[in-house]
PDB file of C-alpha atoms in Angstrom:
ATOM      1  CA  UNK A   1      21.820 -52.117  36.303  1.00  0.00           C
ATOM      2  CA  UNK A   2      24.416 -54.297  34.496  1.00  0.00           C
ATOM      3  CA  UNK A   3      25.309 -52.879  30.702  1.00  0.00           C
ATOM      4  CA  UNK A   4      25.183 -55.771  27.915  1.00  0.00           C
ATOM      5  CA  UNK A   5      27.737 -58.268  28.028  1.00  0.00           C
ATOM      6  CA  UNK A   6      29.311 -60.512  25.179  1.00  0.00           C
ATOM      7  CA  UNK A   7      31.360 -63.480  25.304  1.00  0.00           C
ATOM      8  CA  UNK A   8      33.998 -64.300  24.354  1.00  0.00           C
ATOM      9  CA  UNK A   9      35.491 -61.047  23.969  1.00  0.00           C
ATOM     10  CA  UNK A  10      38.433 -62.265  22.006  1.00  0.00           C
ATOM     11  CA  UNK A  11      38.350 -64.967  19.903  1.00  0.00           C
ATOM     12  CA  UNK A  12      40.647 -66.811  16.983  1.00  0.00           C
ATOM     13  CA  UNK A  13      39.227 -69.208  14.506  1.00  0.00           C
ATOM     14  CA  UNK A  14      40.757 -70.321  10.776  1.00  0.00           C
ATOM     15  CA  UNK A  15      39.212 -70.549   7.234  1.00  0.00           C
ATOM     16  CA  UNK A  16      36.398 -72.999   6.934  1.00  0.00           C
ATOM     17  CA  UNK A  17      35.358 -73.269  10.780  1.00  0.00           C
ATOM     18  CA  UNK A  18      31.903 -72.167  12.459  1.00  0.00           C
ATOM     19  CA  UNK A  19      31.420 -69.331  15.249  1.00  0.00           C
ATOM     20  CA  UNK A  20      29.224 -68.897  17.710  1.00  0.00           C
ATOM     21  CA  UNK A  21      28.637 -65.356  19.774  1.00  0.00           C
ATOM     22  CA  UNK A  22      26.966 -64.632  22.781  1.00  0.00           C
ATOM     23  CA  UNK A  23      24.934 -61.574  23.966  1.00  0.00           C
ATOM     24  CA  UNK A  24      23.129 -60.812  27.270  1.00  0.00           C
ATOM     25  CA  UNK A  25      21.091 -57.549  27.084  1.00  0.00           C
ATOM     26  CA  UNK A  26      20.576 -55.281  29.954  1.00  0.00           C
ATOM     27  CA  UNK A  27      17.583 -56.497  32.182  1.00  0.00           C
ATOM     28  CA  UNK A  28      14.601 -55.382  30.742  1.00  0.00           C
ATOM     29  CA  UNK A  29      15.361 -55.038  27.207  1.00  0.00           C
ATOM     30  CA  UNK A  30      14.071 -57.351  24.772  1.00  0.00           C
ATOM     31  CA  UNK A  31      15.532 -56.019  21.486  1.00  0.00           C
ATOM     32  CA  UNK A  32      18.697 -57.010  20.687  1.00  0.00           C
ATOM     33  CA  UNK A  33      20.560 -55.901  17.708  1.00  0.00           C
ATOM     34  CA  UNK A  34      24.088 -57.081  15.762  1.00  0.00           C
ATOM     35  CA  UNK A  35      26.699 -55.286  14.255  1.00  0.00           C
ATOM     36  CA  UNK A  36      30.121 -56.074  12.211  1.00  0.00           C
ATOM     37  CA  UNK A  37      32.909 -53.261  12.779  1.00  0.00           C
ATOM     38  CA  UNK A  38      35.754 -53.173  10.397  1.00  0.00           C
ATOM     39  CA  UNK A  39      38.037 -50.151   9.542  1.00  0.00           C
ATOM     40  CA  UNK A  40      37.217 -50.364   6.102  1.00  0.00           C
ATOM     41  CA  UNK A  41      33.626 -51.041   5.988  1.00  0.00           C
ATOM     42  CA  UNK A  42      33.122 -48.988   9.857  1.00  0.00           C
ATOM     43  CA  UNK A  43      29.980 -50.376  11.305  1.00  0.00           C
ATOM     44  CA  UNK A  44      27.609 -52.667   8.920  1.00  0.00           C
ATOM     45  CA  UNK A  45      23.637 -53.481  10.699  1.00  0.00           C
ATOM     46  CA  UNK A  46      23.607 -57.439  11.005  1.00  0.00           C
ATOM     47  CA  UNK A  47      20.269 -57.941  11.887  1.00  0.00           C
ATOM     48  CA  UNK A  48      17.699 -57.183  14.757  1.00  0.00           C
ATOM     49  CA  UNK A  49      15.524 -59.501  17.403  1.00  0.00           C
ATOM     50  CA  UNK A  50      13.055 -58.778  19.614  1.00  0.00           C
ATOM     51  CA  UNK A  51      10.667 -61.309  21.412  1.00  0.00           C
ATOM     52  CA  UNK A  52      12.961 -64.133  19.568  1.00  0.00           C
ATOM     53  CA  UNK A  53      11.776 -63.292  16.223  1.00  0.00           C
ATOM     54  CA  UNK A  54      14.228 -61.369  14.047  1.00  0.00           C
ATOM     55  CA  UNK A  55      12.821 -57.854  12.692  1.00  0.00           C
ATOM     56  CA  UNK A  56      15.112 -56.660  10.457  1.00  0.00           C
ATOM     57  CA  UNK A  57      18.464 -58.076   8.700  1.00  0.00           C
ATOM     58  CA  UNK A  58      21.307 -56.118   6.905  1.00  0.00           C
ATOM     59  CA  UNK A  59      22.945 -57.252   3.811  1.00  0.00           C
ATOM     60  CA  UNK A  60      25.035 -60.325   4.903  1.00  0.00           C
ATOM     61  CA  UNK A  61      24.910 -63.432   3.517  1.00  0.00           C
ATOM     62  CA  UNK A  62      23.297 -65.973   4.725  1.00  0.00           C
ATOM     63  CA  UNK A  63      26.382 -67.841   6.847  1.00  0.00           C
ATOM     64  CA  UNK A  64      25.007 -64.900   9.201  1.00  0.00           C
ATOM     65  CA  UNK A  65      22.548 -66.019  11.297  1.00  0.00           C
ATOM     66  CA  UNK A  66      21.538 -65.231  14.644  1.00  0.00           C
ATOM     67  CA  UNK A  67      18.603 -66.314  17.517  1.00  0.00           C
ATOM     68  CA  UNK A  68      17.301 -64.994  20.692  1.00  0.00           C
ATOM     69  CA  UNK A  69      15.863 -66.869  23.539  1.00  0.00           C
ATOM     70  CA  UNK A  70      12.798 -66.580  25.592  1.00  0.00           C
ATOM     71  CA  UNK A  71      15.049 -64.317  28.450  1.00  0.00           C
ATOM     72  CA  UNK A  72      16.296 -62.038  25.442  1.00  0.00           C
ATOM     73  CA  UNK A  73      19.414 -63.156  25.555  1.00  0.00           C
ATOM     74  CA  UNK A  74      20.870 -64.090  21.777  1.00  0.00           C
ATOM     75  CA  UNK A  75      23.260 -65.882  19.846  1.00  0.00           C
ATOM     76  CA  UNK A  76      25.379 -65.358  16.444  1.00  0.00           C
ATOM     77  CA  UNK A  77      26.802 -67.853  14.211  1.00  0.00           C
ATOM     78  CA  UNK A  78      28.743 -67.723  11.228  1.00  0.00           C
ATOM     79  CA  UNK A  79      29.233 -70.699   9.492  1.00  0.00           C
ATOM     80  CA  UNK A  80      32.330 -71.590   7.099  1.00  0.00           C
ATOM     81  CA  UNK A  81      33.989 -68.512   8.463  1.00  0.00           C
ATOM     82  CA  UNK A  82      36.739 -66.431   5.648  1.00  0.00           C
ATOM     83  CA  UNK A  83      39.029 -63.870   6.233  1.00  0.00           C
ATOM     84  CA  UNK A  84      37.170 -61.486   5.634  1.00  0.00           C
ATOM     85  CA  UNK A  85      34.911 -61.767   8.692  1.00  0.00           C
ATOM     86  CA  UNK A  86      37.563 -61.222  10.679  1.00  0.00           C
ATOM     87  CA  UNK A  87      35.882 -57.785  12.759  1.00  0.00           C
ATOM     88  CA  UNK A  88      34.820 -56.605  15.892  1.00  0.00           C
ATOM     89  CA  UNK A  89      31.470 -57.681  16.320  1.00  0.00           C
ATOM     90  CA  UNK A  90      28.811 -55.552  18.683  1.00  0.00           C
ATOM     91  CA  UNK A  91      25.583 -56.355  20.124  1.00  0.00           C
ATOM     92  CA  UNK A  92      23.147 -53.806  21.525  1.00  0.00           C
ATOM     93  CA  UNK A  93      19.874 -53.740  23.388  1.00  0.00           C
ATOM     94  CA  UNK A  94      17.211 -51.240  23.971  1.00  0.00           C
ATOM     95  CA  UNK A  95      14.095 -50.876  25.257  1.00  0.00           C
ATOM     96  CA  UNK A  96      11.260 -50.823  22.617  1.00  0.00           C
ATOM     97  CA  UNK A  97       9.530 -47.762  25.060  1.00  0.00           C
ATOM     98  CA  UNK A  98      12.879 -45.746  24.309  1.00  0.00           C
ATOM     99  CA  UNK A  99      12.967 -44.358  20.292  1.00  0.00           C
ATOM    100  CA  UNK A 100      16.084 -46.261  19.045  1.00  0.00           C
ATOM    101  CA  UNK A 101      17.763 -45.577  21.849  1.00  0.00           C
ATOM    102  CA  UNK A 102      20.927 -48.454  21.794  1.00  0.00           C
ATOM    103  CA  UNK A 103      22.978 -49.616  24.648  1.00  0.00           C
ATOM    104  CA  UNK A 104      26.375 -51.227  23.181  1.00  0.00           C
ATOM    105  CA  UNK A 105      28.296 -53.996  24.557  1.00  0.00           C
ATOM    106  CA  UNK A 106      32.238 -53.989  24.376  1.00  0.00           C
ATOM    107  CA  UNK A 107      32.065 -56.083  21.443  1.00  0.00           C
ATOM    108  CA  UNK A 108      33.727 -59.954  20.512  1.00  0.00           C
ATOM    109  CA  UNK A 109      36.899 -59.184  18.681  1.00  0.00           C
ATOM    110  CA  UNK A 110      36.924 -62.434  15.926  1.00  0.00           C
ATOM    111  CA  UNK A 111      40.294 -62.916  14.010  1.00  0.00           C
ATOM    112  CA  UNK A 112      40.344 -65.319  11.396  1.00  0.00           C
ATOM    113  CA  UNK A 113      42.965 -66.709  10.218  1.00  0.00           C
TER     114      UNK A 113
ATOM    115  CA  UNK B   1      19.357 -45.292   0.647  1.00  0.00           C
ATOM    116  CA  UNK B   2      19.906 -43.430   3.773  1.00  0.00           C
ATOM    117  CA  UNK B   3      22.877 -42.581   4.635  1.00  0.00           C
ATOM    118  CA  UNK B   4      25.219 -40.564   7.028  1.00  0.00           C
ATOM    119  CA  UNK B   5      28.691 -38.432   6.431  1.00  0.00           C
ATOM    120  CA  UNK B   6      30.765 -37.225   8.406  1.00  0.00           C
ATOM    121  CA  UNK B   7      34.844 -34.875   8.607  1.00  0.00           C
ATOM    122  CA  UNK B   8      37.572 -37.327   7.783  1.00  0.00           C
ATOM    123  CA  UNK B   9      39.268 -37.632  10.623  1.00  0.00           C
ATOM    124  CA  UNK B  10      41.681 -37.937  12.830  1.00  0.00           C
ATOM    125  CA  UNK B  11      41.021 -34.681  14.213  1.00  0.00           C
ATOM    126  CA  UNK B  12      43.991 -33.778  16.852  1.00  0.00           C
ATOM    127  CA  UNK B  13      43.592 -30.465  19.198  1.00  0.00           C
ATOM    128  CA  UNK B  14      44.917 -29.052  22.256  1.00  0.00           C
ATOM    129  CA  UNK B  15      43.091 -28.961  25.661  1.00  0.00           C
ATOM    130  CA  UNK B  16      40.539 -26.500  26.106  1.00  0.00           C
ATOM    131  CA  UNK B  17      39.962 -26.071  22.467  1.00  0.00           C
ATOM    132  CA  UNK B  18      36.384 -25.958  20.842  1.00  0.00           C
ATOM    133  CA  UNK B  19      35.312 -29.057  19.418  1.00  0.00           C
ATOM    134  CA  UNK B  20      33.222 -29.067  16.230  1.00  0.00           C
ATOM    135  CA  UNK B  21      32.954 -32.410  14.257  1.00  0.00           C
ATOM    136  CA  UNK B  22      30.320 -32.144  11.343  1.00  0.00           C
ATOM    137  CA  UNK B  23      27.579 -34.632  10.140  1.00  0.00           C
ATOM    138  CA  UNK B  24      25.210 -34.517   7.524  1.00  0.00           C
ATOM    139  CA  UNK B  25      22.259 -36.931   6.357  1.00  0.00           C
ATOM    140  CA  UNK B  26      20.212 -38.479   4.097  1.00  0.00           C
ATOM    141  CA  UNK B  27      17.007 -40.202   4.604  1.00  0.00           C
ATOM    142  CA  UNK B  28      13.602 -40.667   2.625  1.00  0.00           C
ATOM    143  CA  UNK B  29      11.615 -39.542   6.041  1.00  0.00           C
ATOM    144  CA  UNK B  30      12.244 -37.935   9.211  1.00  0.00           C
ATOM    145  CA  UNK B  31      14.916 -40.101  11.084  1.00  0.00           C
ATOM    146  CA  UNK B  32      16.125 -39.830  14.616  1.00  0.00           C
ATOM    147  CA  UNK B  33      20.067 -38.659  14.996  1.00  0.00           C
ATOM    148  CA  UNK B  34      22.292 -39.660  17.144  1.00  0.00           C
ATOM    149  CA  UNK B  35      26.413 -39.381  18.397  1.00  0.00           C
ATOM    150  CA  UNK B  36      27.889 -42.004  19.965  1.00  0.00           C
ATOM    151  CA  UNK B  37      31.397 -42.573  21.558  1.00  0.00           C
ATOM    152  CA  UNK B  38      33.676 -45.316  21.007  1.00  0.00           C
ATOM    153  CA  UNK B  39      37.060 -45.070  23.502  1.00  0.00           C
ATOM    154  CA  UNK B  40      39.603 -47.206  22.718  1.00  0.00           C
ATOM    155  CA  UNK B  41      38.793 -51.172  24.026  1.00  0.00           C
ATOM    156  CA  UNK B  42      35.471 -50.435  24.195  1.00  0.00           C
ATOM    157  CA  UNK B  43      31.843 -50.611  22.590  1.00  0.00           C
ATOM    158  CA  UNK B  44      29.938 -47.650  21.447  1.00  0.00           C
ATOM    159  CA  UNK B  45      28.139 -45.441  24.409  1.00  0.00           C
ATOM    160  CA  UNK B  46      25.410 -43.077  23.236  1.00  0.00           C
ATOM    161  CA  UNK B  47      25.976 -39.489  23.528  1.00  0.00           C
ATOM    162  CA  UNK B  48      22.995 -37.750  22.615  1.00  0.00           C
ATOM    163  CA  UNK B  49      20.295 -37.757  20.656  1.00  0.00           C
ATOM    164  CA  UNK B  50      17.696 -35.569  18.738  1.00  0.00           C
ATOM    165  CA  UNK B  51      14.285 -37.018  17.152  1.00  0.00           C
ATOM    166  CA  UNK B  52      12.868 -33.882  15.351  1.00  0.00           C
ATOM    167  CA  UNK B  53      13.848 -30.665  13.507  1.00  0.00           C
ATOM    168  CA  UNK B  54      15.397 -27.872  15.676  1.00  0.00           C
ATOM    169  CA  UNK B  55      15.610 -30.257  18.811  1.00  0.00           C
ATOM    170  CA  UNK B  56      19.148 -29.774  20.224  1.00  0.00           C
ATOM    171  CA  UNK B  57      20.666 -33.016  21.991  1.00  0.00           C
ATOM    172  CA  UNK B  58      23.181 -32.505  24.885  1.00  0.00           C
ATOM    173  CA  UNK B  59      25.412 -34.479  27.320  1.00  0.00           C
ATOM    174  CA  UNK B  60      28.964 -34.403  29.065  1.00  0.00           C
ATOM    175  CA  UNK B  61      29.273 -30.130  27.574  1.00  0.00           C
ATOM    176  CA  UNK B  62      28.588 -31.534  24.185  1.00  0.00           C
ATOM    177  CA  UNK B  63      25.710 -30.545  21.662  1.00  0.00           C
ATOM    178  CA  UNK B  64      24.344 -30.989  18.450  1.00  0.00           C
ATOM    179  CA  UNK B  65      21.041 -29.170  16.964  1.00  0.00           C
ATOM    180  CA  UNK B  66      18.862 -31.453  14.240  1.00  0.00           C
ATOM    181  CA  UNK B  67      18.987 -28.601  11.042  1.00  0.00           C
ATOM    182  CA  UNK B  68      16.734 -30.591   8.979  1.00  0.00           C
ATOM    183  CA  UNK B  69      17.185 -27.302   6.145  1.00  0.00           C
ATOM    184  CA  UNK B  70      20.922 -28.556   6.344  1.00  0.00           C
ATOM    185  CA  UNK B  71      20.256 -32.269   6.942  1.00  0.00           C
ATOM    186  CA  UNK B  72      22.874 -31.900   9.540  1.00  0.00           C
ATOM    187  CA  UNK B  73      23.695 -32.959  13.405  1.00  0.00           C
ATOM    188  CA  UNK B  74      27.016 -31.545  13.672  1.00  0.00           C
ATOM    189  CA  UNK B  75      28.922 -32.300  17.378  1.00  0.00           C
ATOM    190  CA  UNK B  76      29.838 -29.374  19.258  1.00  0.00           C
ATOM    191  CA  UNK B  77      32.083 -28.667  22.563  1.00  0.00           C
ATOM    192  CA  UNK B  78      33.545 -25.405  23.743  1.00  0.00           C
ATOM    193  CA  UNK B  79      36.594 -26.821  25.707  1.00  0.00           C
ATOM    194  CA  UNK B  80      38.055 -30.206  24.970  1.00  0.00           C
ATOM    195  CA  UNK B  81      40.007 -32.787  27.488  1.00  0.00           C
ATOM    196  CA  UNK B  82      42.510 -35.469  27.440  1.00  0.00           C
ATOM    197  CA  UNK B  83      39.982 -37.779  28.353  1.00  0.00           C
ATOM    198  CA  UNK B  84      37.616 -36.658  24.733  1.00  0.00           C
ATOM    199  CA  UNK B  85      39.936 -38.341  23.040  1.00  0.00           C
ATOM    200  CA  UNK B  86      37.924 -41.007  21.413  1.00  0.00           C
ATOM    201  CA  UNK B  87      35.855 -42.038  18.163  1.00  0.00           C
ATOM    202  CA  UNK B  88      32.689 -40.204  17.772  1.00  0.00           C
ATOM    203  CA  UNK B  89      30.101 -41.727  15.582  1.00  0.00           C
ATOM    204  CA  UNK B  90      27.527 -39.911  13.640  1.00  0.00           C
ATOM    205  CA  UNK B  91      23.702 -42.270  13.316  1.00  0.00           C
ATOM    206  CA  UNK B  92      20.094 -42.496  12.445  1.00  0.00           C
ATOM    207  CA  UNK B  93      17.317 -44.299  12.563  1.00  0.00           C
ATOM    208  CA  UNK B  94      14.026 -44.345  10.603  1.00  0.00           C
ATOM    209  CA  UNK B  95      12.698 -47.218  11.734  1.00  0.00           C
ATOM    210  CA  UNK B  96      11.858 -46.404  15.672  1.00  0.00           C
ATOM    211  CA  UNK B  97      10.874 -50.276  16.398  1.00  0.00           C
ATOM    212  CA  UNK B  98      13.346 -52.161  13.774  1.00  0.00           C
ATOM    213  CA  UNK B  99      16.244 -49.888  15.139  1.00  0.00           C
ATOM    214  CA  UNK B 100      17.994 -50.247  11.615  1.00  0.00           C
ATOM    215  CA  UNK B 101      20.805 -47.544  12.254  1.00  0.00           C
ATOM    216  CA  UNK B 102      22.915 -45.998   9.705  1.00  0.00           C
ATOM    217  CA  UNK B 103      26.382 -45.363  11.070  1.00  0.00           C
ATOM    218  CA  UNK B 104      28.901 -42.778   9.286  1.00  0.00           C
ATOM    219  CA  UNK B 105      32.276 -43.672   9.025  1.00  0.00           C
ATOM    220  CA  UNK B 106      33.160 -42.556  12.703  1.00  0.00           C
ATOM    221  CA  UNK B 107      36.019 -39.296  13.182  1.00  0.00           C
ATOM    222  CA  UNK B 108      38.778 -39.726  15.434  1.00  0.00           C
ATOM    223  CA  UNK B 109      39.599 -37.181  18.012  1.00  0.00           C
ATOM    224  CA  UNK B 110      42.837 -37.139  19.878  1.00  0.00           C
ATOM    225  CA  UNK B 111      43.206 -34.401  22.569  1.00  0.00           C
ATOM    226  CA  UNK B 112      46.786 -33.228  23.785  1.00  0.00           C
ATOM    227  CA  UNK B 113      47.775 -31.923  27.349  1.00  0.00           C
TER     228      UNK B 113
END
C-alpha cells in the first residue's frame, strides 16, 4: 500500500505571497490531519479533516486554512505568508477504525523569505 | 492543557548500549501514548503505542509500559545501532476520533560505531 505523499516537498516563497500544500492519504483513510514543525516550537496540531469537514483546529490564525476532497485527499493554504511560517509542514492519515493511530508523510519543507 | 515532556536531548551512545529516553504526561482523562521516529529527511513513523494503564507497547526491540501512577511512557532498548540514530517523539491523544495529538519536544539520539 502506498504511504501518504505531499507535494511539493520543497518549496520557497517571500513575505506577502499565498501557499498552497498538497496531501494524498494512504488508500483507505479518510482522516487527514496537519502539522507545522519548527525547532523552536517542535510540532504544533494545524487542524484535522475527515469526510471533507474539518474536526478539530489548533491555535493558528486564520491565514491557515485547509480542505479535503470527496477522495480524501486535502489541501493547505496560507495566505499573506511571514517569516515566521517558514517550517516543515506534515500531513498524516489514519483510519478512523485504528485509535489515533497516524501515518506521516515526509513533510513540504516551506522557506520564506 | 495536556501536555507531554520529555529528556533534553541530544542523547549520544555507543553501539550496543541500552537505550532509555523518558516521557511523562499530562492529560485531564485517559489518553492514548505513543513514540514515534523521525530519521533525518523524513516524516514521523509510529513506533508503538499503548492505550491503557499497564499496557506495554513494543516494536523494532524497543518498549515502553503506560505507568499511569507515574504519568509516564518512557522508551526503552537493551542494545542500540548505528541505524537508531534518529529523533524519537513522545505523543498522546485524548480525542480517539479528532486525533488532536500532543507532541513533546522530540530527543535526539545519535548512535556511534
Amino acid at each position: 500500500k502506498a504511504g501518504v505523499t505531499q507535494t511539493p516537498r520543497y518549496l520557497i516563497k517571500t513575505r506577502g505571497q499565498q501557499v498552497t500544500l498538497s496531501c494524498s492519504p494512504i488508500s483507505g483513510h479518510r482522516s487527514v490531519s496537519w502539522y507545522q514543525q519548527t525547532p523552536g516550537q517542535g510540532l504544533q496540531f494545524l487542524f484535522e479533516y475527515f469526510s471533507e469537514t474539518q474536526r478539530n483546529k489548533g491555535n493558528f490564525p486564520g491565514r491557515f486554512s485547509g480542505r479535503q476532497f470527496s477522495n480524501s485527499r486535502s489541501e493547505m493554504n496560507v495566505s499573506t505568508l511571514e517569516l515566521g511560517d517558514s517550517a516543515l509542514y506534515l500531513c498524516a492519515s489514519s483510519s478512523r477504525d485504528r485509535v489515533a493511530e497516524q501515518y506521516f508523510g515526509p513533510g513540504t519543507r516551506l522557506t520564506v523569505t | 492543557g495536556n501536555s507531554v515532556t520529555q529528556m533534553e536531548g541530544p542523547v549520544t551512545l555507543s553501539e550496543e548500549a541500552f537505550l532509555t529516553i523518558n516521557c511523562t504526561y499530562t492529560a485531564t482523562g485517559y489518553p492514548s501514548l505513543f513514540w514515534y521516529v523521525q530519521y533525518p529527511g523524513e516524516g514521523l513513523q509510529l513506533l508503538l503505542k499503548a492505550t491503557k494503564a499497564d499496557d506495554k507497547g513494543s516494536n523494532k526491540g524497543f518498549e515502553a509500559t503506560y505507568r499511569k501512577e507515574t504519568t509516564s511512557f518512557h522508551l526503552e532498548k537493551g542494545s542500540v545501532q548505528v541505524s537508531d540514530s534518529a529523533v524519537y517523539f513522545c505523543a498522546l491523544s485524548e480525542d480517539n476520533y479528532g486525533q488532536n495529538f500532543v507532541f513533546g519536544p522530540g530527543t535526539r539520539l545519535s548512535v556511534l560505531p
